[in-house]
mmCIF file with all atom_site columns, C-alpha atoms and ligand atoms in Angstrom:
data_model
loop_
_atom_site.group_PDB
_atom_site.id
_atom_site.type_symbol
_atom_site.label_atom_id
_atom_site.label_alt_id
_atom_site.label_comp_id
_atom_site.label_asym_id
_atom_site.label_entity_id
_atom_site.label_seq_id
_atom_site.pdbx_PDB_ins_code
_atom_site.Cartn_x
_atom_site.Cartn_y
_atom_site.Cartn_z
_atom_site.occupancy
_atom_site.B_iso_or_equiv
_atom_site.pdbx_formal_charge
_atom_site.auth_seq_id
_atom_site.auth_comp_id
_atom_site.auth_asym_id
_atom_site.auth_atom_id
_atom_site.pdbx_PDB_model_num
ATOM   1   C  CA  . MET F 1 1   ? 73.007 255.422 83.942  1.00 0.00 ? 28  MET F CA  1
ATOM   2   C  CA  . LYS F 1 2   ? 71.348 252.222 82.392  1.00 0.00 ? 29  LYS F CA  1
ATOM   3   C  CA  . ILE F 1 3   ? 73.100 249.284 82.100  1.00 0.00 ? 30  ILE F CA  1
ATOM   4   C  CA  . ASN F 1 4   ? 71.889 246.334 80.351  1.00 0.00 ? 31  ASN F CA  1
ATOM   5   C  CA  . ARG F 1 5   ? 71.741 242.910 81.765  1.00 0.00 ? 32  ARG F CA  1
ATOM   6   C  CA  . ARG F 1 6   ? 73.896 241.123 79.282  1.00 0.00 ? 33  ARG F CA  1
ATOM   7   C  CA  . ASP F 1 7   ? 76.757 244.265 79.634  1.00 0.00 ? 34  ASP F CA  1
ATOM   8   C  CA  . PHE F 1 8   ? 76.395 244.111 83.497  1.00 0.00 ? 35  PHE F CA  1
ATOM   9   C  CA  . ALA F 1 9   ? 76.976 240.177 83.402  1.00 0.00 ? 36  ALA F CA  1
ATOM   10  C  CA  . SER F 1 10  ? 80.094 240.359 81.085  1.00 0.00 ? 37  SER F CA  1
ATOM   11  C  CA  . ALA F 1 11  ? 81.464 243.161 83.565  1.00 0.00 ? 38  ALA F CA  1
ATOM   12  C  CA  . VAL F 1 12  ? 81.049 241.072 86.453  1.00 0.00 ? 39  VAL F CA  1
ATOM   13  C  CA  . LEU F 1 13  ? 82.399 237.948 84.934  1.00 0.00 ? 40  LEU F CA  1
ATOM   14  C  CA  . ALA F 1 14  ? 85.353 240.193 83.283  1.00 0.00 ? 41  ALA F CA  1
ATOM   15  C  CA  . SER F 1 15  ? 85.888 241.535 86.869  1.00 0.00 ? 42  SER F CA  1
ATOM   16  C  CA  . THR F 1 16  ? 86.242 238.231 88.349  1.00 0.00 ? 43  THR F CA  1
ATOM   17  C  CA  . GLY F 1 17  ? 88.571 237.072 85.807  1.00 0.00 ? 44  GLY F CA  1
ATOM   18  C  CA  . ALA F 1 18  ? 86.149 234.466 84.907  1.00 0.00 ? 45  ALA F CA  1
ATOM   19  C  CA  . ILE F 1 19  ? 86.160 235.445 81.081  1.00 0.00 ? 46  ILE F CA  1
ATOM   20  C  CA  . ALA F 1 20  ? 89.669 237.582 80.638  1.00 0.00 ? 47  ALA F CA  1
ATOM   21  C  CA  . VAL F 1 21  ? 88.542 239.352 77.304  1.00 0.00 ? 48  VAL F CA  1
ATOM   22  C  CA  . ARG F 1 22  ? 85.109 240.255 76.594  1.00 0.00 ? 49  ARG F CA  1
ATOM   23  C  CA  . GLY F 1 23  ? 84.008 238.475 73.512  1.00 0.00 ? 50  GLY F CA  1
ATOM   24  C  CA  . GLN F 1 24  ? 86.142 235.315 73.935  1.00 0.00 ? 51  GLN F CA  1
ATOM   25  C  CA  . GLU F 1 25  ? 84.265 231.984 74.667  1.00 0.00 ? 52  GLU F CA  1
ATOM   26  C  CA  . PRO F 1 26  ? 84.499 230.879 78.138  1.00 0.00 ? 53  PRO F CA  1
ATOM   27  C  CA  . LYS F 1 27  ? 87.401 228.392 78.476  1.00 0.00 ? 54  LYS F CA  1
ATOM   28  C  CA  . LEU F 1 28  ? 86.248 224.828 79.011  1.00 0.00 ? 55  LEU F CA  1
ATOM   29  C  CA  . SER F 1 29  ? 88.209 222.044 78.856  1.00 0.00 ? 56  SER F CA  1
ATOM   30  C  CA  . GLY F 1 30  ? 87.064 220.587 75.700  1.00 0.00 ? 57  GLY F CA  1
ATOM   31  C  CA  . ALA F 1 31  ? 84.369 217.794 76.636  1.00 0.00 ? 58  ALA F CA  1
ATOM   32  C  CA  . SER F 1 32  ? 81.963 218.649 74.301  1.00 0.00 ? 59  SER F CA  1
ATOM   33  C  CA  . PRO F 1 33  ? 78.413 218.754 75.723  1.00 0.00 ? 60  PRO F CA  1
ATOM   34  C  CA  . ARG F 1 34  ? 76.225 215.786 75.021  1.00 0.00 ? 61  ARG F CA  1
ATOM   35  C  CA  . GLU F 1 35  ? 72.784 214.320 75.606  1.00 0.00 ? 62  GLU F CA  1
ATOM   36  C  CA  . VAL F 1 36  ? 71.805 212.681 78.518  1.00 0.00 ? 63  VAL F CA  1
ATOM   37  C  CA  . VAL F 1 37  ? 68.645 211.294 80.320  1.00 0.00 ? 64  VAL F CA  1
ATOM   38  C  CA  . LEU F 1 38  ? 68.874 211.907 84.110  1.00 0.00 ? 65  LEU F CA  1
ATOM   39  C  CA  . ARG F 1 39  ? 66.789 210.055 86.405  1.00 0.00 ? 66  ARG F CA  1
ATOM   40  C  CA  . GLY F 1 40  ? 66.207 211.790 90.028  1.00 0.00 ? 67  GLY F CA  1
ATOM   41  C  CA  . ARG F 1 41  ? 64.939 214.337 92.044  1.00 0.00 ? 68  ARG F CA  1
ATOM   42  C  CA  . VAL F 1 42  ? 64.950 218.307 92.317  1.00 0.00 ? 69  VAL F CA  1
ATOM   43  C  CA  . VAL F 1 43  ? 66.993 219.578 95.081  1.00 0.00 ? 70  VAL F CA  1
ATOM   44  C  CA  . CYS F 1 44  ? 69.165 222.970 96.129  1.00 0.00 ? 71  CYS F CA  1
ATOM   45  C  CA  . VAL F 1 45  ? 72.671 222.835 95.363  1.00 0.00 ? 72  VAL F CA  1
ATOM   46  C  CA  . THR F 1 46  ? 73.597 225.672 97.812  1.00 0.00 ? 73  THR F CA  1
ATOM   47  C  CA  . GLU F 1 47  ? 71.296 223.636 100.556 1.00 0.00 ? 74  GLU F CA  1
ATOM   48  C  CA  . GLU F 1 48  ? 73.137 220.232 99.584  1.00 0.00 ? 75  GLU F CA  1
ATOM   49  C  CA  . LEU F 1 49  ? 76.338 221.982 100.257 1.00 0.00 ? 76  LEU F CA  1
ATOM   50  C  CA  . GLN F 1 50  ? 75.331 223.627 103.352 1.00 0.00 ? 77  GLN F CA  1
ATOM   51  C  CA  . GLN F 1 51  ? 74.663 220.368 104.755 1.00 0.00 ? 78  GLN F CA  1
ATOM   52  C  CA  . ARG F 1 52  ? 77.848 218.654 103.649 1.00 0.00 ? 79  ARG F CA  1
ATOM   53  C  CA  . TYR F 1 53  ? 80.194 221.851 103.610 1.00 0.00 ? 80  TYR F CA  1
ATOM   54  C  CA  . HIS F 1 54  ? 78.741 224.299 105.795 1.00 0.00 ? 81  HIS F CA  1
ATOM   55  C  CA  . VAL F 1 55  ? 78.363 226.992 102.508 1.00 0.00 ? 82  VAL F CA  1
ATOM   56  C  CA  . ALA F 1 56  ? 76.663 229.891 103.786 1.00 0.00 ? 83  ALA F CA  1
ATOM   57  C  CA  . ALA F 1 57  ? 73.481 229.613 101.969 1.00 0.00 ? 84  ALA F CA  1
ATOM   58  C  CA  . ASP F 1 58  ? 71.431 232.448 101.451 1.00 0.00 ? 85  ASP F CA  1
ATOM   59  C  CA  . CYS F 1 59  ? 68.663 231.280 99.423  1.00 0.00 ? 86  CYS F CA  1
ATOM   60  C  CA  . ASP F 1 60  ? 65.776 233.250 100.835 1.00 0.00 ? 87  ASP F CA  1
ATOM   61  C  CA  . ARG F 1 61  ? 67.509 236.411 99.152  1.00 0.00 ? 88  ARG F CA  1
ATOM   62  C  CA  . ARG F 1 62  ? 69.884 235.068 96.283  1.00 0.00 ? 89  ARG F CA  1
ATOM   63  C  CA  . GLY F 1 63  ? 67.399 232.333 95.147  1.00 0.00 ? 90  GLY F CA  1
ATOM   64  C  CA  . HIS F 1 64  ? 67.737 228.649 94.929  1.00 0.00 ? 91  HIS F CA  1
ATOM   65  C  CA  . LEU F 1 65  ? 70.059 226.940 92.731  1.00 0.00 ? 92  LEU F CA  1
ATOM   66  C  CA  . TYR F 1 66  ? 68.445 223.932 91.904  1.00 0.00 ? 93  TYR F CA  1
ATOM   67  C  CA  . ALA F 1 67  ? 69.920 220.378 90.315  1.00 0.00 ? 94  ALA F CA  1
ATOM   68  C  CA  . VAL F 1 68  ? 68.839 217.201 89.409  1.00 0.00 ? 95  VAL F CA  1
ATOM   69  C  CA  . LYS F 1 69  ? 70.235 214.388 92.175  1.00 0.00 ? 96  LYS F CA  1
ATOM   70  C  CA  . THR F 1 70  ? 70.507 211.627 90.313  1.00 0.00 ? 97  THR F CA  1
ATOM   71  C  CA  . THR F 1 71  ? 69.494 208.110 91.784  1.00 0.00 ? 98  THR F CA  1
ATOM   72  C  CA  . ASP F 1 72  ? 73.297 207.642 91.966  1.00 0.00 ? 99  ASP F CA  1
ATOM   73  C  CA  . GLY F 1 73  ? 73.798 210.925 94.254  1.00 0.00 ? 100 GLY F CA  1
ATOM   74  C  CA  . GLU F 1 74  ? 75.376 212.915 91.468  1.00 0.00 ? 101 GLU F CA  1
ATOM   75  C  CA  . LEU F 1 75  ? 74.270 216.542 91.046  1.00 0.00 ? 102 LEU F CA  1
ATOM   76  C  CA  . PHE F 1 76  ? 73.559 218.493 87.858  1.00 0.00 ? 103 PHE F CA  1
ATOM   77  C  CA  . ALA F 1 77  ? 72.416 222.048 87.946  1.00 0.00 ? 104 ALA F CA  1
ATOM   78  C  CA  . PHE F 1 78  ? 69.766 223.408 85.898  1.00 0.00 ? 105 PHE F CA  1
ATOM   79  C  CA  . LEU F 1 79  ? 70.998 226.263 83.669  1.00 0.00 ? 106 LEU F CA  1
ATOM   80  C  CA  . PRO F 1 80  ? 67.739 228.767 84.190  1.00 0.00 ? 107 PRO F CA  1
ATOM   81  C  CA  . THR F 1 81  ? 66.637 228.610 80.425  1.00 0.00 ? 108 THR F CA  1
ATOM   82  C  CA  . ASP F 1 82  ? 62.941 228.895 79.827  1.00 0.00 ? 109 ASP F CA  1
ATOM   83  C  CA  . ALA F 1 83  ? 62.851 225.050 79.224  1.00 0.00 ? 110 ALA F CA  1
ATOM   84  C  CA  . ALA F 1 84  ? 63.762 224.877 82.893  1.00 0.00 ? 111 ALA F CA  1
ATOM   85  C  CA  . ALA F 1 85  ? 61.333 227.388 84.147  1.00 0.00 ? 112 ALA F CA  1
ATOM   86  C  CA  . ALA F 1 86  ? 58.585 224.955 85.363  1.00 0.00 ? 113 ALA F CA  1
ATOM   87  C  CA  . ILE F 1 87  ? 61.336 223.805 87.759  1.00 0.00 ? 114 ILE F CA  1
ATOM   88  C  CA  . TYR F 1 88  ? 61.632 227.352 89.038  1.00 0.00 ? 115 TYR F CA  1
ATOM   89  C  CA  . LEU F 1 89  ? 57.957 228.358 88.835  1.00 0.00 ? 116 LEU F CA  1
ATOM   90  C  CA  . ASP F 1 90  ? 56.347 225.103 89.873  1.00 0.00 ? 117 ASP F CA  1
ATOM   91  C  CA  . GLU F 1 91  ? 56.501 222.895 92.903  1.00 0.00 ? 118 GLU F CA  1
ATOM   92  C  CA  . ARG F 1 92  ? 54.772 220.181 91.452  1.00 0.00 ? 119 ARG F CA  1
ATOM   93  C  CA  . CYS F 1 93  ? 57.701 219.534 89.282  1.00 0.00 ? 120 CYS F CA  1
ATOM   94  C  CA  . ARG F 1 94  ? 60.313 219.700 92.163  1.00 0.00 ? 121 ARG F CA  1
ATOM   95  C  CA  . GLU F 1 95  ? 58.351 216.975 94.293  1.00 0.00 ? 122 GLU F CA  1
ATOM   96  C  CA  . ARG F 1 96  ? 58.422 214.395 91.714  1.00 0.00 ? 123 ARG F CA  1
ATOM   97  C  CA  . GLU F 1 97  ? 60.529 211.925 90.453  1.00 0.00 ? 124 GLU F CA  1
ATOM   98  C  CA  . LEU F 1 98  ? 62.055 213.311 87.300  1.00 0.00 ? 125 LEU F CA  1
ATOM   99  C  CA  . GLN F 1 99  ? 63.538 212.036 84.057  1.00 0.00 ? 126 GLN F CA  1
ATOM   100 C  CA  . VAL F 1 100 ? 65.316 215.054 82.486  1.00 0.00 ? 127 VAL F CA  1
ATOM   101 C  CA  . THR F 1 101 ? 66.367 214.642 78.946  1.00 0.00 ? 128 THR F CA  1
ATOM   102 C  CA  . SER F 1 102 ? 69.055 217.342 78.703  1.00 0.00 ? 129 SER F CA  1
ATOM   103 C  CA  . ARG F 1 103 ? 72.135 218.511 77.372  1.00 0.00 ? 130 ARG F CA  1
ATOM   104 C  CA  . LEU F 1 104 ? 75.266 218.257 79.829  1.00 0.00 ? 131 LEU F CA  1
ATOM   105 C  CA  . PHE F 1 105 ? 78.181 220.449 79.836  1.00 0.00 ? 132 PHE F CA  1
ATOM   106 C  CA  . PRO F 1 106 ? 80.672 218.264 81.478  1.00 0.00 ? 133 PRO F CA  1
ATOM   107 C  CA  . ASP F 1 107 ? 83.296 220.612 82.551  1.00 0.00 ? 134 ASP F CA  1
ATOM   108 C  CA  . LEU F 1 108 ? 80.604 222.854 84.329  1.00 0.00 ? 135 LEU F CA  1
ATOM   109 C  CA  . GLY F 1 109 ? 78.211 219.694 85.584  1.00 0.00 ? 136 GLY F CA  1
ATOM   110 C  CA  . MET F 1 110 ? 75.324 221.921 84.209  1.00 0.00 ? 137 MET F CA  1
ATOM   111 C  CA  . ILE F 1 111 ? 72.348 220.624 82.251  1.00 0.00 ? 138 ILE F CA  1
ATOM   112 C  CA  . GLU F 1 112 ? 70.142 222.624 79.659  1.00 0.00 ? 139 GLU F CA  1
ATOM   113 C  CA  . VAL F 1 113 ? 66.529 220.798 80.168  1.00 0.00 ? 140 VAL F CA  1
ATOM   114 C  CA  . ILE F 1 114 ? 65.109 219.500 76.594  1.00 0.00 ? 141 ILE F CA  1
ATOM   115 C  CA  . ARG F 1 115 ? 62.360 217.626 77.974  1.00 0.00 ? 142 ARG F CA  1
ATOM   116 C  CA  . LEU F 1 116 ? 60.750 217.201 81.655  1.00 0.00 ? 143 LEU F CA  1
ATOM   117 C  CA  . GLN F 1 117 ? 59.067 213.613 82.298  1.00 0.00 ? 144 GLN F CA  1
ATOM   118 C  CA  . SER F 1 118 ? 58.150 212.335 85.876  1.00 0.00 ? 145 SER F CA  1
ATOM   119 C  CA  . TRP F 1 119 ? 58.286 208.529 87.129  1.00 0.00 ? 146 TRP F CA  1
ATOM   120 C  CA  . LYS F 1 120 ? 54.974 207.732 88.711  1.00 0.00 ? 147 LYS F CA  1
ATOM   121 C  CA  . GLN F 1 121 ? 53.793 204.083 89.958  1.00 0.00 ? 148 GLN F CA  1
ATOM   122 C  CA  . GLY F 1 122 ? 56.647 202.813 87.908  1.00 0.00 ? 149 GLY F CA  1
ATOM   123 C  CA  . ARG F 1 123 ? 55.436 204.566 84.376  1.00 0.00 ? 150 ARG F CA  1
ATOM   124 C  CA  . LEU F 1 124 ? 56.951 207.321 82.505  1.00 0.00 ? 151 LEU F CA  1
ATOM   125 C  CA  . HIS F 1 125 ? 54.890 210.523 82.306  1.00 0.00 ? 152 HIS F CA  1
ATOM   126 C  CA  . ASN F 1 126 ? 54.799 213.730 80.344  1.00 0.00 ? 153 ASN F CA  1
ATOM   127 C  CA  . LEU F 1 127 ? 54.966 216.862 81.962  1.00 0.00 ? 154 LEU F CA  1
ATOM   128 C  CA  . PHE F 1 128 ? 53.246 219.658 80.456  1.00 0.00 ? 155 PHE F CA  1
ATOM   129 C  CA  . TYR F 1 129 ? 50.908 222.854 80.649  1.00 0.00 ? 156 TYR F CA  1
ATOM   130 C  CA  . PHE F 1 130 ? 47.599 222.812 78.749  1.00 0.00 ? 157 PHE F CA  1
ATOM   131 C  CA  . CYS F 1 131 ? 45.109 225.531 77.524  1.00 0.00 ? 158 CYS F CA  1
ATOM   132 C  CA  . GLU F 1 132 ? 41.662 224.104 77.244  1.00 0.00 ? 159 GLU F CA  1
ATOM   133 C  CA  . VAL F 1 133 ? 40.349 227.414 75.530  1.00 0.00 ? 160 VAL F CA  1
ATOM   134 C  CA  . CYS F 1 134 ? 43.287 227.006 72.820  1.00 0.00 ? 161 CYS F CA  1
ATOM   135 C  CA  . ASN F 1 135 ? 43.957 223.388 73.067  1.00 0.00 ? 162 ASN F CA  1
ATOM   136 C  CA  . ILE F 1 136 ? 47.384 223.855 73.030  1.00 0.00 ? 163 ILE F CA  1
ATOM   137 C  CA  . ARG F 1 137 ? 50.535 222.733 74.814  1.00 0.00 ? 164 ARG F CA  1
ATOM   138 C  CA  . THR F 1 138 ? 53.278 224.923 76.680  1.00 0.00 ? 165 THR F CA  1
ATOM   139 C  CA  . HIS F 1 139 ? 56.455 223.886 78.954  1.00 0.00 ? 166 HIS F CA  1
ATOM   140 C  CA  . LYS F 1 140 ? 55.643 226.126 81.638  1.00 0.00 ? 167 LYS F CA  1
ATOM   141 C  CA  . PRO F 1 141 ? 53.149 227.558 83.764  1.00 0.00 ? 168 PRO F CA  1
ATOM   142 C  CA  . GLY F 1 142 ? 51.546 231.020 83.592  1.00 0.00 ? 169 GLY F CA  1
ATOM   143 C  CA  . PRO F 1 143 ? 49.258 232.841 81.056  1.00 0.00 ? 170 PRO F CA  1
ATOM   144 C  CA  . CYS F 1 144 ? 48.544 231.031 77.581  1.00 0.00 ? 171 CYS F CA  1
ATOM   145 C  CA  . ASP F 1 145 ? 50.747 232.616 75.190  1.00 0.00 ? 172 ASP F CA  1
ATOM   146 C  CA  . CYS F 1 146 ? 47.607 233.036 72.756  1.00 0.00 ? 173 CYS F CA  1
ATOM   147 C  CA  . CYS F 1 147 ? 44.639 233.929 74.838  1.00 0.00 ? 174 CYS F CA  1
ATOM   148 C  CA  . GLN F 1 148 ? 46.209 234.736 78.271  1.00 0.00 ? 175 GLN F CA  1
ATOM   149 C  CA  . ASP F 1 149 ? 44.139 232.412 80.375  1.00 0.00 ? 176 ASP F CA  1
ATOM   150 C  CA  . PRO F 1 150 ? 46.430 230.518 82.977  1.00 0.00 ? 177 PRO F CA  1
ATOM   151 C  CA  . VAL F 1 151 ? 47.391 227.477 81.460  1.00 0.00 ? 178 VAL F CA  1
ATOM   152 C  CA  . GLU F 1 152 ? 47.002 223.835 83.580  1.00 0.00 ? 179 GLU F CA  1
ATOM   153 C  CA  . PHE F 1 153 ? 49.459 221.273 84.762  1.00 0.00 ? 180 PHE F CA  1
ATOM   154 C  CA  . ARG F 1 154 ? 49.192 217.826 83.244  1.00 0.00 ? 181 ARG F CA  1
ATOM   155 C  CA  . GLU F 1 155 ? 50.725 214.839 84.005  1.00 0.00 ? 182 GLU F CA  1
ATOM   156 C  CA  . ILE F 1 156 ? 49.970 212.063 81.539  1.00 0.00 ? 183 ILE F CA  1
ATOM   157 C  CA  . ALA F 1 157 ? 51.675 208.497 81.216  1.00 0.00 ? 184 ALA F CA  1
ATOM   158 C  CA  . VAL F 1 158 ? 53.432 208.276 78.157  1.00 0.00 ? 185 VAL F CA  1
ATOM   159 C  CA  . ALA F 1 159 ? 51.461 205.573 76.183  1.00 0.00 ? 186 ALA F CA  1
ATOM   160 C  CA  . GLU F 1 160 ? 48.410 207.115 77.035  1.00 0.00 ? 187 GLU F CA  1
ATOM   161 C  CA  . ASP F 1 161 ? 49.516 210.462 75.869  1.00 0.00 ? 188 ASP F CA  1
ATOM   162 C  CA  . GLU F 1 162 ? 50.692 208.920 72.473  1.00 0.00 ? 189 GLU F CA  1
ATOM   163 C  CA  . GLU F 1 163 ? 47.325 207.069 72.022  1.00 0.00 ? 190 GLU F CA  1
ATOM   164 C  CA  . GLU F 1 164 ? 45.426 210.865 72.597  1.00 0.00 ? 191 GLU F CA  1
ATOM   165 C  CA  . ARG F 1 165 ? 47.545 212.850 69.919  1.00 0.00 ? 192 ARG F CA  1
HETATM 166 ZN ZN1 . ZN  G 2 .   ? 67.983 226.816 98.266  1.00 0.00 ? 26  ZN  G ZN1 1
HETATM 167 ZN ZN1 . ZN  G 2 .   ? 44.936 230.046 75.527  1.00 0.00 ? 27  ZN  G ZN1 1
#
């Protein structure tokens, strides 16, 4: 029997009681999502909790749960959306001090990425990927949507980037 991913996910959530009835909205306390700009570095939540609370991390097999750890030490986990793909796929994004414009779901402590930028030598930089052939930008690594050539990582100071465009 073939189960599609969405049905499987709903079934899992229903069986754990996280969602009582299929089709209902997840129960959040009512704090509305809001746009926030967070500055910090990428960490794996599971590993952070392993260090602090001895959570039995199994990242090698289960994958990392990435979060931005702000300069205040707060953790906000990235929802695995397409806009966050570069965090998962490109080590360079995880090594940098980031500025993450995002939508925060306060009840969950999770963020949906809107834009990724970096801080380097005290200057804010735009992070993106570029296809030389097609002269187009994208937000994640991999083959260009248009010509299928690999896109290149770019990090350009915001002021210079605006001049260029
Ligand atoms: Zn991990
Ligand atoms: Zn291209």
